[in-house]
Amino acid sequence: MGGLEYFLTVAVTLFVIMDPPGIVPIYLALTGTMDQRERNRAALQATCLSLGVITLFALLGQQIISYLHIDLAALQGAGGLLLLLVALQLLTGKADDPNEAATSNIALVPLGTPLLAGPGAIVAVILFVKQAPSHMDYLWIALAIVIIHVAIFLVMRFSGFLVKILRRGGIEVLTRIAGVLLAAIAVQLIADAVMGYVELFESSAGAVGW
C-alpha cells in the first residue's frame, strides 16, 4: 500500500468514525443557549482537546492501554456511560439549565471526548500506527488526523447560521432529537462492550478447552 493510499485509508476511516456532519445537531443542542463567540470558543476547545487526545493515543496508546490493563470493551463501556448521562440531561432539559451549564465545560465533555475522541477513533488510530507499513507512513497518519480535525472545526464553526434559522423553539426540538441520538450511540457502545467481553470469555474458554 502506497503512502497516499494509506493516508486516504486513515482519513476516510477517521471521517466515518468521527462523523463531522453528524456532530452538528449535538453541537448545536449543547451550545444553543450560547452566543456566537462562546459557540466558536467551544468549537475550538472541543477540536483542540480531540486532537490532543487522538495524538496522545497515536503516540503512546498501546503503552497506556497495556500499562493500565484496559481492554477495548472497557473503553467502549466508559464512553457509553458518559454519553448516556449527557443524553439524559438533553432529554430531561437539564442541559438548558444555566446553573447546570456553569458547572462544566461541554466543549471538553462530551464534545471533545467521548463524542469526537471516542473509543472508536482512539482504537482506530492505535491500530493504524501499529500496522503502518513504514516509518514514513506515520507522517501520513499525522496529516490525516490534522485534516480531519480541521474539517471538524470548520463544520462546527460555520454551523451557527442554523441557529438563526431554527430559533429558540427549533433548538429545543433539536436538543431532544440529539438526546435520542446520543442515547442510541451510548447504548450501542455499551452493547459493543458487553459483546466484546462475551467474545473474550468465549475465546478464553476455548483456549482452556471448556
PDB file of C-alpha atoms in Angstrom:
ATOM      1  CA  MET A   1       0.000   0.000   0.000  1.00  0.00           C
ATOM      2  CA  GLY A   2       1.467   3.357  -1.078  1.00  0.00           C
ATOM      3  CA  GLY A   3       1.792   6.351   1.209  1.00  0.00           C
ATOM      4  CA  LEU A   4      -1.042   8.325  -0.378  1.00  0.00           C
ATOM      5  CA  GLU A   5      -3.306   5.279  -0.342  1.00  0.00           C
ATOM      6  CA  TYR A   6      -2.551   4.720   3.339  1.00  0.00           C
ATOM      7  CA  PHE A   7      -3.311   8.390   4.025  1.00  0.00           C
ATOM      8  CA  LEU A   8      -6.686   8.082   2.273  1.00  0.00           C
ATOM      9  CA  THR A   9      -7.480   4.915   4.221  1.00  0.00           C
ATOM     10  CA  VAL A  10      -6.729   6.595   7.552  1.00  0.00           C
ATOM     11  CA  ALA A  11      -8.542   9.816   6.625  1.00  0.00           C
ATOM     12  CA  VAL A  12     -11.696   8.091   5.368  1.00  0.00           C
ATOM     13  CA  THR A  13     -11.819   5.756   8.358  1.00  0.00           C
ATOM     14  CA  LEU A  14     -11.483   8.617  10.855  1.00  0.00           C
ATOM     15  CA  PHE A  15     -14.026  10.699   8.933  1.00  0.00           C
ATOM     16  CA  VAL A  16     -16.583   7.891   9.107  1.00  0.00           C
ATOM     17  CA  ILE A  17     -15.920   7.174  12.786  1.00  0.00           C
ATOM     18  CA  MET A  18     -15.768  10.797  13.991  1.00  0.00           C
ATOM     19  CA  ASP A  19     -18.551  11.882  11.587  1.00  0.00           C
ATOM     20  CA  PRO A  20     -18.105  15.704  11.401  1.00  0.00           C
ATOM     21  CA  PRO A  21     -21.558  16.344   9.828  1.00  0.00           C
ATOM     22  CA  GLY A  22     -23.217  14.112  12.419  1.00  0.00           C
ATOM     23  CA  ILE A  23     -21.788  16.160  15.277  1.00  0.00           C
ATOM     24  CA  VAL A  24     -23.658  19.303  14.141  1.00  0.00           C
ATOM     25  CA  PRO A  25     -27.070  18.625  15.765  1.00  0.00           C
ATOM     26  CA  ILE A  26     -25.447  17.599  19.048  1.00  0.00           C
ATOM     27  CA  TYR A  27     -23.091  20.602  18.937  1.00  0.00           C
ATOM     28  CA  LEU A  28     -25.987  22.996  18.313  1.00  0.00           C
ATOM     29  CA  ALA A  29     -28.076  21.367  21.030  1.00  0.00           C
ATOM     30  CA  LEU A  30     -25.310  21.704  23.608  1.00  0.00           C
ATOM     31  CA  THR A  31     -24.376  25.278  22.613  1.00  0.00           C
ATOM     32  CA  GLY A  32     -27.855  26.558  21.728  1.00  0.00           C
ATOM     33  CA  THR A  33     -28.002  28.917  24.733  1.00  0.00           C
ATOM     34  CA  MET A  34     -24.564  30.415  23.996  1.00  0.00           C
ATOM     35  CA  ASP A  35     -23.830  33.481  21.905  1.00  0.00           C
ATOM     36  CA  GLN A  36     -21.795  33.242  18.697  1.00  0.00           C
ATOM     37  CA  ARG A  37     -18.479  33.986  20.389  1.00  0.00           C
ATOM     38  CA  GLU A  38     -18.988  31.305  23.051  1.00  0.00           C
ATOM     39  CA  ARG A  39     -20.027  28.760  20.402  1.00  0.00           C
ATOM     40  CA  ASN A  40     -16.880  29.483  18.392  1.00  0.00           C
ATOM     41  CA  ARG A  41     -14.760  29.077  21.509  1.00  0.00           C
ATOM     42  CA  ALA A  42     -16.487  25.785  22.315  1.00  0.00           C
ATOM     43  CA  ALA A  43     -15.841  24.525  18.766  1.00  0.00           C
ATOM     44  CA  LEU A  44     -12.143  25.408  19.046  1.00  0.00           C
ATOM     45  CA  GLN A  45     -11.754  23.888  22.514  1.00  0.00           C
ATOM     46  CA  ALA A  46     -13.526  20.662  21.542  1.00  0.00           C
ATOM     47  CA  THR A  47     -11.415  20.314  18.406  1.00  0.00           C
ATOM     48  CA  CYS A  48      -8.142  21.004  20.242  1.00  0.00           C
ATOM     49  CA  LEU A  49      -8.986  18.526  23.008  1.00  0.00           C
ATOM     50  CA  SER A  50      -9.937  15.849  20.494  1.00  0.00           C
ATOM     51  CA  LEU A  51      -6.739  16.470  18.520  1.00  0.00           C
ATOM     52  CA  GLY A  52      -4.687  16.250  21.711  1.00  0.00           C
ATOM     53  CA  VAL A  53      -6.324  13.020  22.878  1.00  0.00           C
ATOM     54  CA  ILE A  54      -6.058  11.339  19.465  1.00  0.00           C
ATOM     55  CA  THR A  55      -2.425  12.420  19.122  1.00  0.00           C
ATOM     56  CA  LEU A  56      -1.600  11.154  22.611  1.00  0.00           C
ATOM     57  CA  PHE A  57      -3.045   7.727  21.863  1.00  0.00           C
ATOM     58  CA  ALA A  58      -1.371   7.655  18.457  1.00  0.00           C
ATOM     59  CA  LEU A  59       1.992   8.145  20.167  1.00  0.00           C
ATOM     60  CA  LEU A  60       1.507   6.237  23.413  1.00  0.00           C
ATOM     61  CA  GLY A  61      -1.823   4.423  23.084  1.00  0.00           C
ATOM     62  CA  GLN A  62      -0.516   0.875  23.068  1.00  0.00           C
ATOM     63  CA  GLN A  63       1.724   1.548  26.062  1.00  0.00           C
ATOM     64  CA  ILE A  64      -1.075   3.286  28.021  1.00  0.00           C
ATOM     65  CA  ILE A  65      -3.587   0.506  27.426  1.00  0.00           C
ATOM     66  CA  SER A  66      -1.052  -2.205  28.251  1.00  0.00           C
ATOM     67  CA  TYR A  67       0.172  -0.452  31.398  1.00  0.00           C
ATOM     68  CA  LEU A  68      -3.341   0.147  32.743  1.00  0.00           C
ATOM     69  CA  HIS A  69      -4.575  -3.279  31.571  1.00  0.00           C
ATOM     70  CA  ILE A  70      -7.503  -1.658  29.751  1.00  0.00           C
ATOM     71  CA  ASP A  71      -9.482  -3.585  27.147  1.00  0.00           C
ATOM     72  CA  LEU A  72     -11.263  -2.066  24.168  1.00  0.00           C
ATOM     73  CA  ALA A  73     -14.526  -3.183  25.741  1.00  0.00           C
ATOM     74  CA  ALA A  74     -13.755  -1.126  28.851  1.00  0.00           C
ATOM     75  CA  LEU A  75     -13.148   1.990  26.735  1.00  0.00           C
ATOM     76  CA  GLN A  76     -16.402   1.433  24.883  1.00  0.00           C
ATOM     77  CA  GLY A  77     -18.354   0.880  28.091  1.00  0.00           C
ATOM     78  CA  ALA A  78     -16.941   4.001  29.753  1.00  0.00           C
ATOM     79  CA  GLY A  79     -17.667   6.111  26.688  1.00  0.00           C
ATOM     80  CA  GLY A  80     -21.198   4.726  26.514  1.00  0.00           C
ATOM     81  CA  LEU A  81     -21.929   5.558  30.151  1.00  0.00           C
ATOM     82  CA  LEU A  82     -20.647   9.125  29.744  1.00  0.00           C
ATOM     83  CA  LEU A  83     -22.769   9.687  26.648  1.00  0.00           C
ATOM     84  CA  LEU A  84     -25.818   8.171  28.341  1.00  0.00           C
ATOM     85  CA  LEU A  85     -25.546  10.680  31.192  1.00  0.00           C
ATOM     86  CA  VAL A  86     -25.381  13.565  28.711  1.00  0.00           C
ATOM     87  CA  ALA A  87     -28.279  12.116  26.691  1.00  0.00           C
ATOM     88  CA  LEU A  88     -30.455  12.006  29.814  1.00  0.00           C
ATOM     89  CA  GLN A  89     -29.622  15.662  30.516  1.00  0.00           C
ATOM     90  CA  LEU A  90     -30.655  16.640  26.992  1.00  0.00           C
ATOM     91  CA  LEU A  91     -33.875  14.630  27.137  1.00  0.00           C
ATOM     92  CA  THR A  92     -34.921  15.945  30.554  1.00  0.00           C
ATOM     93  CA  GLY A  93     -33.992  19.549  29.810  1.00  0.00           C
ATOM     94  CA  LYS A  94     -31.266  19.785  32.442  1.00  0.00           C
ATOM     95  CA  ALA A  95     -28.759  20.791  29.749  1.00  0.00           C
ATOM     96  CA  ASP A  96     -30.790  24.005  29.282  1.00  0.00           C
ATOM     97  CA  ASP A  97     -30.378  24.965  32.944  1.00  0.00           C
ATOM     98  CA  PRO A  98     -27.793  27.772  33.127  1.00  0.00           C
ATOM     99  CA  ASN A  99     -26.821  26.698  36.650  1.00  0.00           C
ATOM    100  CA  GLU A 100     -26.048  23.208  35.345  1.00  0.00           C
ATOM    101  CA  ALA A 101     -24.124  24.545  32.363  1.00  0.00           C
ATOM    102  CA  ALA A 102     -21.935  26.727  34.566  1.00  0.00           C
ATOM    103  CA  THR A 103     -20.571  23.756  36.445  1.00  0.00           C
ATOM    104  CA  SER A 104     -18.914  22.115  33.455  1.00  0.00           C
ATOM    105  CA  ASN A 105     -17.438  22.819  30.054  1.00  0.00           C
ATOM    106  CA  ILE A 106     -19.434  20.978  27.395  1.00  0.00           C
ATOM    107  CA  ALA A 107     -16.671  21.708  24.883  1.00  0.00           C
ATOM    108  CA  LEU A 108     -14.438  19.292  26.775  1.00  0.00           C
ATOM    109  CA  VAL A 109     -17.055  16.713  27.860  1.00  0.00           C
ATOM    110  CA  PRO A 110     -18.927  15.425  25.932  1.00  0.00           C
ATOM    111  CA  LEU A 111     -17.935  17.243  22.726  1.00  0.00           C
ATOM    112  CA  GLY A 112     -14.152  16.864  22.797  1.00  0.00           C
ATOM    113  CA  THR A 113     -14.373  13.441  24.368  1.00  0.00           C
ATOM    114  CA  PRO A 114     -16.030  10.968  24.076  1.00  0.00           C
ATOM    115  CA  LEU A 115     -18.035  12.283  21.075  1.00  0.00           C
ATOM    116  CA  LEU A 116     -15.069  13.258  18.886  1.00  0.00           C
ATOM    117  CA  ALA A 117     -12.147  11.461  20.518  1.00  0.00           C
ATOM    118  CA  GLY A 118     -14.160   8.387  21.399  1.00  0.00           C
ATOM    119  CA  PRO A 119     -13.244   4.714  21.774  1.00  0.00           C
ATOM    120  CA  GLY A 120     -13.674   4.038  18.045  1.00  0.00           C
ATOM    121  CA  ALA A 121     -11.346   6.810  16.910  1.00  0.00           C
ATOM    122  CA  ILE A 122      -8.784   6.021  19.612  1.00  0.00           C
ATOM    123  CA  VAL A 123      -8.629   2.320  18.776  1.00  0.00           C
ATOM    124  CA  ALA A 124      -8.531   3.024  15.032  1.00  0.00           C
ATOM    125  CA  VAL A 125      -5.537   5.334  15.431  1.00  0.00           C
ATOM    126  CA  ILE A 126      -3.712   2.850  17.648  1.00  0.00           C
ATOM    127  CA  LEU A 127      -4.222   0.115  15.044  1.00  0.00           C
ATOM    128  CA  PHE A 128      -3.139   2.349  12.150  1.00  0.00           C
ATOM    129  CA  VAL A 129       0.084   3.255  13.952  1.00  0.00           C
ATOM    130  CA  LYS A 130       0.704  -0.382  14.846  1.00  0.00           C
ATOM    131  CA  GLN A 131       0.074  -1.582  11.275  1.00  0.00           C
ATOM    132  CA  ALA A 132       1.908   1.239   9.463  1.00  0.00           C
ATOM    133  CA  PRO A 133       3.957  -0.369   6.633  1.00  0.00           C
ATOM    134  CA  SER A 134       6.878   2.041   7.150  1.00  0.00           C
ATOM    135  CA  HIS A 135       8.020   4.878   9.372  1.00  0.00           C
ATOM    136  CA  MET A 136       7.151   7.345   6.589  1.00  0.00           C
ATOM    137  CA  ASP A 137       3.514   6.343   6.957  1.00  0.00           C
ATOM    138  CA  TYR A 138       3.481   7.867  10.440  1.00  0.00           C
ATOM    139  CA  LEU A 139       3.573  11.260   8.706  1.00  0.00           C
ATOM    140  CA  TRP A 140       0.562  10.308   6.595  1.00  0.00           C
ATOM    141  CA  ILE A 141      -1.306   9.264   9.737  1.00  0.00           C
ATOM    142  CA  ALA A 142      -0.454  12.589  11.400  1.00  0.00           C
ATOM    143  CA  LEU A 143      -1.583  14.520   8.317  1.00  0.00           C
ATOM    144  CA  ALA A 144      -4.886  12.614   8.198  1.00  0.00           C
ATOM    145  CA  ILE A 145      -5.526  13.322  11.893  1.00  0.00           C
ATOM    146  CA  VAL A 146      -4.873  17.052  11.441  1.00  0.00           C
ATOM    147  CA  ILE A 147      -7.006  17.359   8.295  1.00  0.00           C
ATOM    148  CA  ILE A 148      -9.958  15.565   9.880  1.00  0.00           C
ATOM    149  CA  HIS A 149      -9.823  17.880  12.892  1.00  0.00           C
ATOM    150  CA  VAL A 150      -9.647  20.954  10.653  1.00  0.00           C
ATOM    151  CA  ALA A 151     -12.796  19.664   8.932  1.00  0.00           C
ATOM    152  CA  ILE A 152     -14.475  19.077  12.297  1.00  0.00           C
ATOM    153  CA  PHE A 153     -13.697  22.623  13.431  1.00  0.00           C
ATOM    154  CA  LEU A 154     -14.940  24.194  10.194  1.00  0.00           C
ATOM    155  CA  VAL A 155     -18.178  22.213  10.296  1.00  0.00           C
ATOM    156  CA  MET A 156     -18.912  23.336  13.868  1.00  0.00           C
ATOM    157  CA  ARG A 157     -17.626  26.879  13.304  1.00  0.00           C
ATOM    158  CA  PHE A 158     -19.917  27.562  10.362  1.00  0.00           C
ATOM    159  CA  SER A 159     -22.983  25.710  11.652  1.00  0.00           C
ATOM    160  CA  GLY A 160     -24.009  28.798  13.613  1.00  0.00           C
ATOM    161  CA  PHE A 161     -26.220  30.074  10.804  1.00  0.00           C
ATOM    162  CA  LEU A 162     -28.574  27.170  11.590  1.00  0.00           C
ATOM    163  CA  VAL A 163     -29.229  28.737  14.991  1.00  0.00           C
ATOM    164  CA  LYS A 164     -30.637  31.842  13.290  1.00  0.00           C
ATOM    165  CA  ILE A 165     -32.907  29.659  11.167  1.00  0.00           C
ATOM    166  CA  LEU A 166     -34.072  27.310  13.933  1.00  0.00           C
ATOM    167  CA  ARG A 167     -34.569  29.975  16.622  1.00  0.00           C
ATOM    168  CA  ARG A 168     -35.140  29.051  20.272  1.00  0.00           C
ATOM    169  CA  GLY A 169     -38.025  26.640  19.637  1.00  0.00           C
ATOM    170  CA  GLY A 170     -36.118  24.791  16.938  1.00  0.00           C
ATOM    171  CA  ILE A 171     -33.081  24.460  19.172  1.00  0.00           C
ATOM    172  CA  GLU A 172     -35.239  22.914  21.915  1.00  0.00           C
ATOM    173  CA  VAL A 173     -36.623  20.363  19.465  1.00  0.00           C
ATOM    174  CA  LEU A 174     -33.100  19.694  18.164  1.00  0.00           C
ATOM    175  CA  THR A 175     -31.917  19.200  21.743  1.00  0.00           C
ATOM    176  CA  ARG A 176     -34.438  16.421  22.324  1.00  0.00           C
ATOM    177  CA  ILE A 177     -33.573  14.776  18.996  1.00  0.00           C
ATOM    178  CA  ALA A 178     -29.878  14.994  19.846  1.00  0.00           C
ATOM    179  CA  GLY A 179     -30.652  13.384  23.207  1.00  0.00           C
ATOM    180  CA  VAL A 180     -32.282  10.431  21.484  1.00  0.00           C
ATOM    181  CA  LEU A 181     -29.354  10.085  19.062  1.00  0.00           C
ATOM    182  CA  LEU A 182     -26.840  10.272  21.901  1.00  0.00           C
ATOM    183  CA  ALA A 183     -28.772   7.691  23.898  1.00  0.00           C
ATOM    184  CA  ALA A 184     -28.718   5.348  20.889  1.00  0.00           C
ATOM    185  CA  ILE A 185     -24.968   5.851  20.441  1.00  0.00           C
ATOM    186  CA  ALA A 186     -24.436   5.243  24.167  1.00  0.00           C
ATOM    187  CA  VAL A 187     -26.479   2.033  24.164  1.00  0.00           C
ATOM    188  CA  GLN A 188     -24.590   0.803  21.077  1.00  0.00           C
ATOM    189  CA  LEU A 189     -21.242   1.439  22.782  1.00  0.00           C
ATOM    190  CA  ILE A 190     -22.358  -0.375  25.916  1.00  0.00           C
ATOM    191  CA  ALA A 191     -23.710  -3.271  23.817  1.00  0.00           C
ATOM    192  CA  ASP A 192     -20.404  -3.462  21.932  1.00  0.00           C
ATOM    193  CA  ALA A 193     -18.589  -3.521  25.272  1.00  0.00           C
ATOM    194  CA  VAL A 194     -20.750  -6.401  26.518  1.00  0.00           C
ATOM    195  CA  MET A 195     -20.251  -8.330  23.268  1.00  0.00           C
ATOM    196  CA  GLY A 196     -16.517  -7.674  23.498  1.00  0.00           C
ATOM    197  CA  TYR A 197     -16.364  -9.270  26.927  1.00  0.00           C
ATOM    198  CA  VAL A 198     -18.543 -12.169  25.763  1.00  0.00           C
ATOM    199  CA  GLU A 199     -16.174 -12.833  22.858  1.00  0.00           C
ATOM    200  CA  LEU A 200     -13.187 -12.545  25.195  1.00  0.00           C
ATOM    201  CA  PHE A 201     -14.777 -15.045  27.579  1.00  0.00           C
ATOM    202  CA  GLU A 202     -15.587 -17.453  24.742  1.00  0.00           C
ATOM    203  CA  SER A 203     -12.042 -17.271  23.372  1.00  0.00           C
ATOM    204  CA  SER A 204     -10.613 -17.835  26.847  1.00  0.00           C
ATOM    205  CA  ALA A 205     -12.967 -20.753  27.437  1.00  0.00           C
ATOM    206  CA  GLY A 206     -11.983 -22.256  24.096  1.00  0.00           C
ATOM    207  CA  ALA A 207      -8.311 -21.891  24.918  1.00  0.00           C
ATOM    208  CA  VAL A 208      -8.672 -23.932  28.111  1.00  0.00           C
ATOM    209  CA  GLY A 209     -10.943 -26.477  26.423  1.00  0.00           C
ATOM    210  CA  TRP A 210     -14.238 -25.720  28.172  1.00  0.00           C
TER     211      TRP A 210
END
